[in-house]
Each structure stands twice: as C-alpha cells, then as structure tokens.
Short mmCIF file of C-alpha atoms (C1' of nucleotides) in Angstrom, two decimals:
data_model
loop_
_atom_site.label_atom_id
_atom_site.label_comp_id
_atom_site.label_asym_id
_atom_site.label_seq_id
_atom_site.Cartn_x
_atom_site.Cartn_y
_atom_site.Cartn_z
CA UNK A 658 0.01 0.19 -0.06
CA UNK A 659 1.08 3.50 -0.14
CA UNK A 660 4.23 4.30 1.74
CA UNK A 661 6.22 7.52 1.48
CA UNK A 662 7.54 7.08 -2.25
CA UNK A 663 3.73 6.58 -3.36
CA UNK A 664 2.18 9.55 -1.06
CA UNK A 665 5.09 11.41 -2.50
CA UNK A 666 4.73 10.41 -5.90
CA UNK A 667 0.79 11.81 -5.54
CA UNK A 668 1.78 14.92 -3.95
CA UNK A 669 3.96 16.05 -6.16
CA UNK A 670 1.29 15.27 -8.94
CA UNK A 671 -1.56 17.09 -7.15
CA UNK A 672 0.91 20.06 -6.56
CA UNK A 673 0.81 20.59 -10.30
CA UNK A 674 -2.71 19.29 -11.00
CA UNK A 675 -4.92 20.43 -8.27
CA UNK A 676 -3.08 23.68 -6.89
CA UNK A 677 -5.13 26.79 -8.08
CA UNK A 678 -8.17 24.61 -8.59
CA UNK A 679 -11.36 25.89 -6.89
CA UNK A 680 -13.96 23.03 -5.69
CA UNK A 681 -17.16 23.35 -7.13
CA UNK A 682 -19.18 20.42 -5.82
CA UNK A 683 -18.70 17.65 -3.09
CA UNK A 684 -20.33 14.61 -3.15
CA UNK A 685 -19.90 12.19 -0.23
CA UNK A 686 -21.18 8.46 -1.16
CA UNK A 687 -20.13 6.89 1.96
CA UNK A 688 -20.20 9.08 4.73
CA UNK A 689 -18.27 6.36 7.17
CA UNK A 690 -15.06 7.35 5.83
CA UNK A 691 -15.12 11.22 6.00
CA UNK A 692 -14.58 13.06 9.38
CA UNK A 693 -15.98 16.43 9.70
CA UNK A 694 -18.09 18.33 7.20
CA UNK A 695 -16.33 18.10 3.78
CA UNK A 696 -19.58 20.68 2.43
CA UNK A 697 -17.04 23.66 4.07
CA UNK A 698 -14.97 22.91 1.11
CA UNK A 699 -17.30 24.14 -1.68
CA UNK A 700 -15.88 27.75 -2.97
CA UNK A 701 -12.68 26.93 -1.68
CA UNK A 702 -9.21 27.09 -3.68
CA UNK A 703 -6.64 24.57 -3.03
CA UNK A 704 -3.33 26.59 -2.28
CA UNK A 705 -0.80 23.76 -1.05
CA UNK A 706 -0.25 20.16 -1.11
CA UNK A 707 1.61 18.67 1.96
CA UNK A 708 2.81 15.32 3.03
CA UNK A 709 3.53 13.94 6.70
CA UNK A 710 5.01 10.52 6.18
CA UNK A 711 2.20 8.54 4.50
CA UNK A 712 -0.54 11.32 5.17
CA UNK A 713 -1.52 13.57 2.57
CA UNK A 714 -3.01 17.06 3.30
CA UNK A 715 -4.67 19.50 0.98
CA UNK A 716 -4.57 22.97 1.73
CA UNK A 717 -7.54 25.21 0.96
CA UNK A 718 -8.19 28.99 1.11
CA UNK A 719 -10.03 30.10 4.39
CA UNK A 720 -7.89 28.15 6.59
CA UNK A 721 -9.55 24.80 5.95
CA UNK A 722 -7.35 21.59 5.51
CA UNK A 723 -8.21 18.10 4.35
CA UNK A 724 -6.01 15.19 5.41
CA UNK A 725 -5.98 11.99 3.64
CA UNK A 726 -5.00 8.62 4.81
CA UNK A 727 -5.06 6.14 2.21
CA UNK A 728 -4.15 3.24 4.39
CA UNK A 729 -3.91 -0.08 2.21
CA UNK A 730 -6.17 0.49 -0.70
CA UNK A 731 -7.11 3.93 -0.86
CA UNK A 732 -6.73 5.77 -4.03
CA UNK A 733 -6.80 9.88 -4.57
CA UNK A 734 -7.24 9.95 -8.41
CA UNK A 735 -8.48 13.12 -11.06
CA UNK A 736 -10.89 11.89 -13.83
CA UNK A 737 -12.34 13.95 -16.96
CA UNK A 738 -15.30 11.67 -16.79
CA UNK A 739 -17.18 10.26 -14.33
CA UNK A 740 -17.57 6.81 -16.08
CA UNK A 741 -13.60 6.51 -15.63
CA UNK A 742 -14.08 6.50 -11.80
CA UNK A 743 -12.59 3.40 -9.45
CA UNK A 744 -14.90 1.15 -8.14
CA UNK A 745 -15.48 2.01 -4.36
CA UNK A 746 -15.53 5.78 -5.00
CA UNK A 747 -16.66 7.36 -1.83
CA UNK A 748 -16.05 10.91 -2.35
CA UNK A 749 -16.07 13.09 -5.63
CA UNK A 750 -14.95 17.02 -5.86
CA UNK A 751 -16.14 18.67 -8.78
CA UNK A 752 -13.28 20.92 -9.91
CA UNK A 753 -13.15 24.35 -11.57
CA UNK A 754 -11.46 22.95 -14.44
CA UNK A 755 -14.33 20.57 -14.74
CA UNK A 756 -12.63 17.32 -13.79
CA UNK A 757 -13.23 15.29 -10.89
CA UNK A 758 -11.21 14.54 -7.92
CA UNK A 759 -11.94 11.32 -6.36
CA UNK A 760 -11.16 9.17 -3.34
CA UNK A 761 -11.82 5.60 -3.46
CA UNK A 762 -11.03 2.73 -1.02
CA UNK A 763 -11.88 -0.75 -1.42
CA UNK A 764 -11.13 -2.05 1.99
CA UNK A 765 -12.17 1.23 3.71
CA UNK A 766 -9.36 1.43 6.11
CA UNK A 767 -8.63 4.87 4.70
CA UNK A 768 -10.39 8.30 5.43
CA UNK A 769 -10.55 11.97 4.56
CA UNK A 770 -10.59 14.37 7.85
CA UNK A 771 -11.39 18.48 7.68
CA UNK A 772 -9.12 20.00 10.14
CA UNK A 773 -8.05 23.71 10.20
CA UNK A 774 -4.65 24.36 8.56
CA UNK A 775 -3.38 25.80 11.57
CA UNK A 776 -4.57 22.67 13.86
CA UNK A 777 -2.90 20.23 11.02
CA UNK A 778 0.24 19.62 13.15
CA UNK A 779 -1.73 18.99 16.47
CA UNK A 780 -3.53 16.20 14.85
CA UNK A 781 -2.75 13.02 16.94
CA UNK A 782 -1.57 11.01 14.30
CA UNK A 783 0.79 13.68 13.01
CA UNK A 784 2.08 14.39 16.40
CA UNK A 785 2.73 10.90 17.10
CA UNK A 786 5.21 10.85 13.81
CA UNK A 787 8.88 10.52 14.26
CA UNK A 788 11.58 11.87 11.83
CA UNK A 789 11.44 11.25 7.90
CA UNK A 790 14.48 9.42 6.57
CA UNK A 791 15.22 11.50 3.70
CA UNK A 792 14.74 15.07 5.22
CA UNK A 793 15.17 14.88 8.98
CA UNK A 794 16.49 11.61 10.18
CA UNK A 795 20.53 11.75 10.86
CA UNK A 796 23.13 8.96 11.29
CA UNK A 797 22.99 9.54 15.09
CA UNK A 798 19.57 9.81 15.43
CA UNK A 799 19.05 6.34 13.63
CA UNK A 800 22.10 5.11 15.58
CA UNK A 801 20.47 6.28 19.00
CA UNK A 802 16.97 5.06 18.05
CA UNK A 803 18.34 1.52 17.27
CA UNK A 804 20.38 1.21 20.48
CA UNK A 805 17.48 1.77 22.61
CA UNK A 806 14.98 -1.29 21.14
CA UNK A 807 15.81 -5.13 21.18
CA UNK A 808 12.73 -5.60 18.87
CA UNK A 809 13.32 -7.21 15.50
CA UNK A 810 14.82 -4.38 13.41
CA UNK A 811 12.17 -5.30 10.30
CA UNK A 812 9.27 -4.30 13.28
CA UNK A 813 11.06 -1.12 14.56
CA UNK A 814 11.48 0.31 10.87
CA UNK A 815 7.64 0.03 10.67
CA UNK A 816 7.10 1.88 13.58
CA UNK A 817 5.77 5.28 12.52
CA UNK A 818 6.56 6.74 15.76
CA UNK A 819 10.37 5.93 15.30
CA UNK A 820 10.73 6.63 11.84
CA UNK A 821 8.14 7.48 9.51
CA UNK A 822 7.04 6.74 6.22
CA UNK A 823 8.38 3.12 5.77
CA UNK A 824 5.73 0.16 5.46
CA UNK A 825 6.44 -3.46 4.43
CA UNK A 826 7.74 -2.98 0.80
CA UNK A 827 10.50 -0.73 1.25
CA UNK A 828 11.37 -2.16 4.86
CA UNK A 829 11.90 -5.35 3.43
CA UNK A 830 13.80 -4.27 0.47
CA UNK A 831 16.13 -1.94 2.67
CA UNK A 832 17.19 -4.64 4.79
CA UNK A 833 18.01 -6.95 1.79
CA UNK A 834 20.12 -4.29 0.36
CA UNK A 835 21.93 -3.76 3.68
CA UNK A 836 22.36 -7.57 4.05
CA UNK A 837 20.64 -7.36 7.27
CA UNK A 838 18.38 -10.19 8.45
CA UNK A 839 14.88 -8.75 9.68
CA UNK A 840 14.74 -10.79 12.82
CA UNK A 841 18.07 -9.27 14.16
CA UNK A 842 17.49 -7.14 17.27
CA UNK A 843 17.78 -3.39 16.58
CA UNK A 844 20.42 -3.20 19.33
CA UNK A 845 22.72 -5.89 18.04
CA UNK A 846 23.38 -3.90 14.94
CA UNK A 847 27.12 -2.80 14.61
CA UNK A 848 28.03 0.96 13.64
CA UNK A 849 28.89 -0.28 10.17
CA UNK A 850 25.25 -2.10 9.55
CA UNK A 851 23.74 0.89 10.88
CA UNK A 852 25.29 2.98 8.45
CA UNK A 853 24.37 0.67 5.68
CA UNK A 854 21.02 0.33 6.71
CA UNK A 855 20.36 4.08 6.71
CA UNK A 856 21.99 4.35 3.20
CA UNK A 857 19.85 1.50 2.05
CA UNK A 858 16.41 2.89 3.64
CA UNK A 859 17.55 6.58 1.76
CA UNK A 860 18.52 4.34 -1.47
CA UNK A 861 15.06 2.46 -1.81
CA UNK A 862 12.87 5.28 -0.70
CA UNK A 863 14.28 7.60 -3.55
CA UNK A 864 14.39 4.86 -6.00
CA UNK A 865 10.86 4.09 -5.21
CA UNK A 866 9.98 7.85 -5.70
CA UNK A 867 11.93 7.95 -9.11
CA UNK A 868 9.85 4.92 -10.23
CA UNK A 869 6.45 6.51 -9.67
CA UNK A 870 5.83 4.23 -6.59
CA UNK A 871 5.30 0.51 -6.49
CA UNK A 872 1.72 -0.80 -7.87
CA UNK A 873 2.30 -4.73 -6.78
CA UNK A 874 -1.23 -4.58 -6.02
CA UNK A 875 -3.73 -1.72 -5.68
CA UNK A 876 -1.72 1.19 -5.61
CA UNK A 877 -2.64 3.96 -8.38
CA UNK A 878 -1.30 7.62 -8.76
CA UNK A 879 -3.23 10.79 -9.25
CA UNK A 880 -3.60 9.87 -12.90
CA UNK A 881 -5.09 6.38 -12.05
CA UNK A 882 -1.55 4.79 -13.59
CA UNK A 883 0.60 2.35 -11.75
CA UNK A 884 4.01 2.92 -10.65
CA UNK A 885 6.97 1.04 -11.75
CA UNK A 886 9.11 0.19 -8.62
CA UNK A 887 7.45 -3.24 -8.62
CA UNK A 888 9.49 -3.95 -11.55
CA UNK A 889 12.60 -3.71 -9.51
CA UNK A 890 11.57 -5.51 -6.26
CA UNK A 891 14.65 -7.89 -5.03
CA UNK A 892 12.86 -9.68 -2.23
CA UNK A 893 9.31 -8.58 -1.63
CA UNK A 894 7.19 -11.26 -2.61
CA UNK A 895 9.83 -12.76 -4.04
CA UNK A 896 9.70 -16.18 -2.23
CA UNK A 897 11.08 -18.97 -4.12
CA UNK A 898 13.30 -16.98 -6.83
CA UNK A 899 16.86 -16.34 -6.71
CA UNK A 900 18.50 -13.77 -4.61
CA UNK A 901 19.69 -11.22 -7.23
CA UNK A 902 23.09 -11.47 -5.29
CA UNK A 903 23.98 -14.78 -4.53
CA UNK A 904 21.05 -17.13 -6.29
CA UNK A 905 19.86 -18.53 -2.72
CA UNK A 906 15.79 -18.93 -3.05
CA UNK A 907 14.40 -15.99 -1.40
CA UNK A 908 12.53 -17.14 1.73
CA UNK A 909 9.02 -15.83 3.38
CA UNK A 910 8.37 -15.85 7.29
CA UNK A 911 5.74 -14.24 8.84
CA UNK A 912 6.64 -11.36 11.22
CA UNK A 913 4.36 -9.26 13.15
CA UNK A 914 1.39 -11.00 11.14
CA UNK A 915 2.79 -10.03 7.85
CA UNK A 916 4.86 -11.25 4.90
CA UNK A 917 8.78 -10.76 5.41
CA UNK A 918 11.14 -11.72 2.72
CA UNK A 919 14.67 -11.89 2.73
CA UNK A 920 17.70 -14.10 1.39
CA UNK A 921 18.69 -16.49 4.19
CA UNK A 922 22.54 -16.54 2.77
CA UNK A 923 23.28 -12.94 2.32
CA UNK A 924 20.91 -11.51 5.15
CA UNK A 925 22.74 -13.96 8.07
CA UNK A 926 20.88 -14.15 11.48
CA UNK A 927 24.16 -13.27 13.13
CA UNK A 928 26.88 -11.17 11.58
CA UNK A 929 29.71 -12.61 10.12
CA UNK A 930 32.29 -13.41 12.57
CA UNK A 931 35.82 -11.88 12.21
CA UNK A 932 37.77 -14.72 11.09
CA UNK A 933 40.67 -15.37 13.66
CA UNK A 934 44.13 -15.09 11.99
CA UNK A 935 46.09 -18.41 12.46
"C1'" DG B 188 5.11 -5.06 23.31
"C1'" DG B 189 1.96 -8.46 21.10
"C1'" DC B 190 -2.28 -9.24 18.75
"C1'" DA B 191 -7.33 -8.40 17.13
"C1'" DT B 192 -9.54 -5.46 14.09
"C1'" DC B 193 -11.77 -2.31 10.59
"C1'" DC B 194 -13.33 -4.46 5.35
"C1'" DT B 195 -13.00 -6.64 0.58
"C1'" DG B 196 -11.06 -8.93 -3.04
"C1'" DA B 197 -7.52 -11.96 -5.38
"C1'" DC B 198 -5.40 -16.17 -5.82
"C1'" DC B 199 -4.31 -21.23 -4.74
"C1'" DG C 1170 -12.41 -22.83 1.36
"C1'" DG C 1171 -8.73 -20.89 3.56
"C1'" DT C 1172 -5.08 -17.61 3.14
"C1'" DC C 1173 -2.99 -13.32 2.04
"C1'" DA C 1174 -2.63 -7.97 1.42
"C1'" DG C 1175 1.40 -2.43 1.19
"C1'" DG C 1176 -1.57 0.61 7.89
"C1'" DA C 1177 -2.42 1.99 12.26
"C1'" DT C 1178 -4.98 1.74 16.69
"C1'" DG C 1179 -6.88 0.04 20.77
"C1'" DC C 1180 -7.02 -3.43 24.29
"C1'" DC C 1181 -4.43 -6.72 27.35
#
DNA sequence: GGCATCCTGACC
DNA sequence: GGTCAGGATGCC
C-alpha cells in the first residue's frame, strides 16, 4: 500500500494538477470514511499540498485543510469523466476545470478528515510521527534509535513513531540492500551495519519515488496509473526466486503477522564473525 | 510489546 | 474454503 514514495508521488502530481483549482461541488457517497463536514470545502481554492509520512494534506483558502490517509487500498485520482471512476469511490469533488477529484478505497481503512490548517500539526497522528528518513533523520538519530530497542529491526522500521514513512515493501527491500536479517534485534546492529541500513533506506525510498511508487497490487497515482518500482523488487513477494546477489531462494516468514521476505544467505541471522588469524 | 480488528477481493 | 494483502489503533 502506499508508503512514503507512493504518497510523495501523489503529492508532487497534486501540486501540479490541483493547486489553483476551486472546489465547485462535493459529493459524499459513503459517510463512514469522512470525518467532519466536507461541504465546508465548496467554493474554496486549493493552495498547497503537503505530506506527513504517509498522510497527504490539501490546504484550502480560508484556513481549512483536508487530511487524507490512503491506508492499504485508498486511491486519490483525477478523472475527466465520471464513467472512469474506480470502484468503491466514496467522495467526489468537482473541480473548476471540470474534472473530478475522487477518493476511493476498497477496504475502507482510509479516511478523509477536515481540519483547520493551523491545527494540522496538532492532529494526534501527525504529532505521533517520528522523523522522516529523506529529510530529517541523521545517522546519529538512527543509531540512537536502534540502540534503545531490542525488537526485531524489521518491526522497528515499520513503527511510525520511531521512523516515519516506511511500510512493508521498502522495509524488506532496505534490509536486503543492507544485507541485514529482519529478525536481528535492533540494538545488535554494529556501527557499520547501522550506516549501511540508513543508506539502504534512503536508497530504496529515493528509487521508489523515481519510479513513481510500487503498484504491486492496488496502488494508483493521481492519474490513475500504476507505478513501476515493483519491476525492481529484490525480495518483496519474491519467495522461491533466486536472490539477485547470490542465487539463494528468497524466503518468506511471518513477522508481526505480515509477510517478511529475505535471502537466508546474504542476510545472515548473525553477523559474520571476524575470522581468527591463524 | 504483542495481537486482534476495521473491510473486500484475489488467488491457490 | 482458506490464506493473504503495502496501515494504524486499541486492548490486554
């Protein structure tokens, strides 16, 4: 589902397509995914698009904002005609250019929430977020974060209150890139591994943005199109296929109730012991 | 900190 | 029919 690179892709597209547009009409088809009164947005102009980890925020004239969380299957997309809308479309905004901005979500885990622009930073979810890897988190932040937890590194990276924006896909891909086993206790990583892992996280997120996100399954961008990062997966949902580094079959285990993919050979459960000089 | 839970659909 | 799905939270 949408992680940092996917939401950032949508943010950049929205910046170009939506800023300057005025909301002509709002239609809520399913009230349960809406928090607050979307009718307040009619007649308002979109002035900015922001992202907080995986949360997208549209700012409107008059001090109102709309926080949008896509969770697992949410999609924010612009269509020229109502005939093209995705299934499970719950909210439709008619724009001043005659197009339609839609929010759809098959599993209905996502939401759209009205909030005063000056209160966005006070949203419980936003306040709980840790630093972002591509813009805020330093190596010493990361090292200190890891040293304070004995949880499996894979789970720590998924915790938005520890490091913001990573989901299951980029988690697995970063661990493979850094050659670190997902079950390794966070505080067992040595300095060289910590450095490698942070570089790997930055690399896979940057690559994800460059490829327009990963559409392994349901993700679509603001144009309703798939991303391409799924064509570059090294381990995610590649179980049984040969590791791109050493040919060993990729393994899948369950960790914290979700799929975890890794190479059992180049991501060893224990760091390689230094060979004794003989 | 670990686990169930909100939903629907795809796939084996 | 059973399993799995990229998130976040609320409960123990």
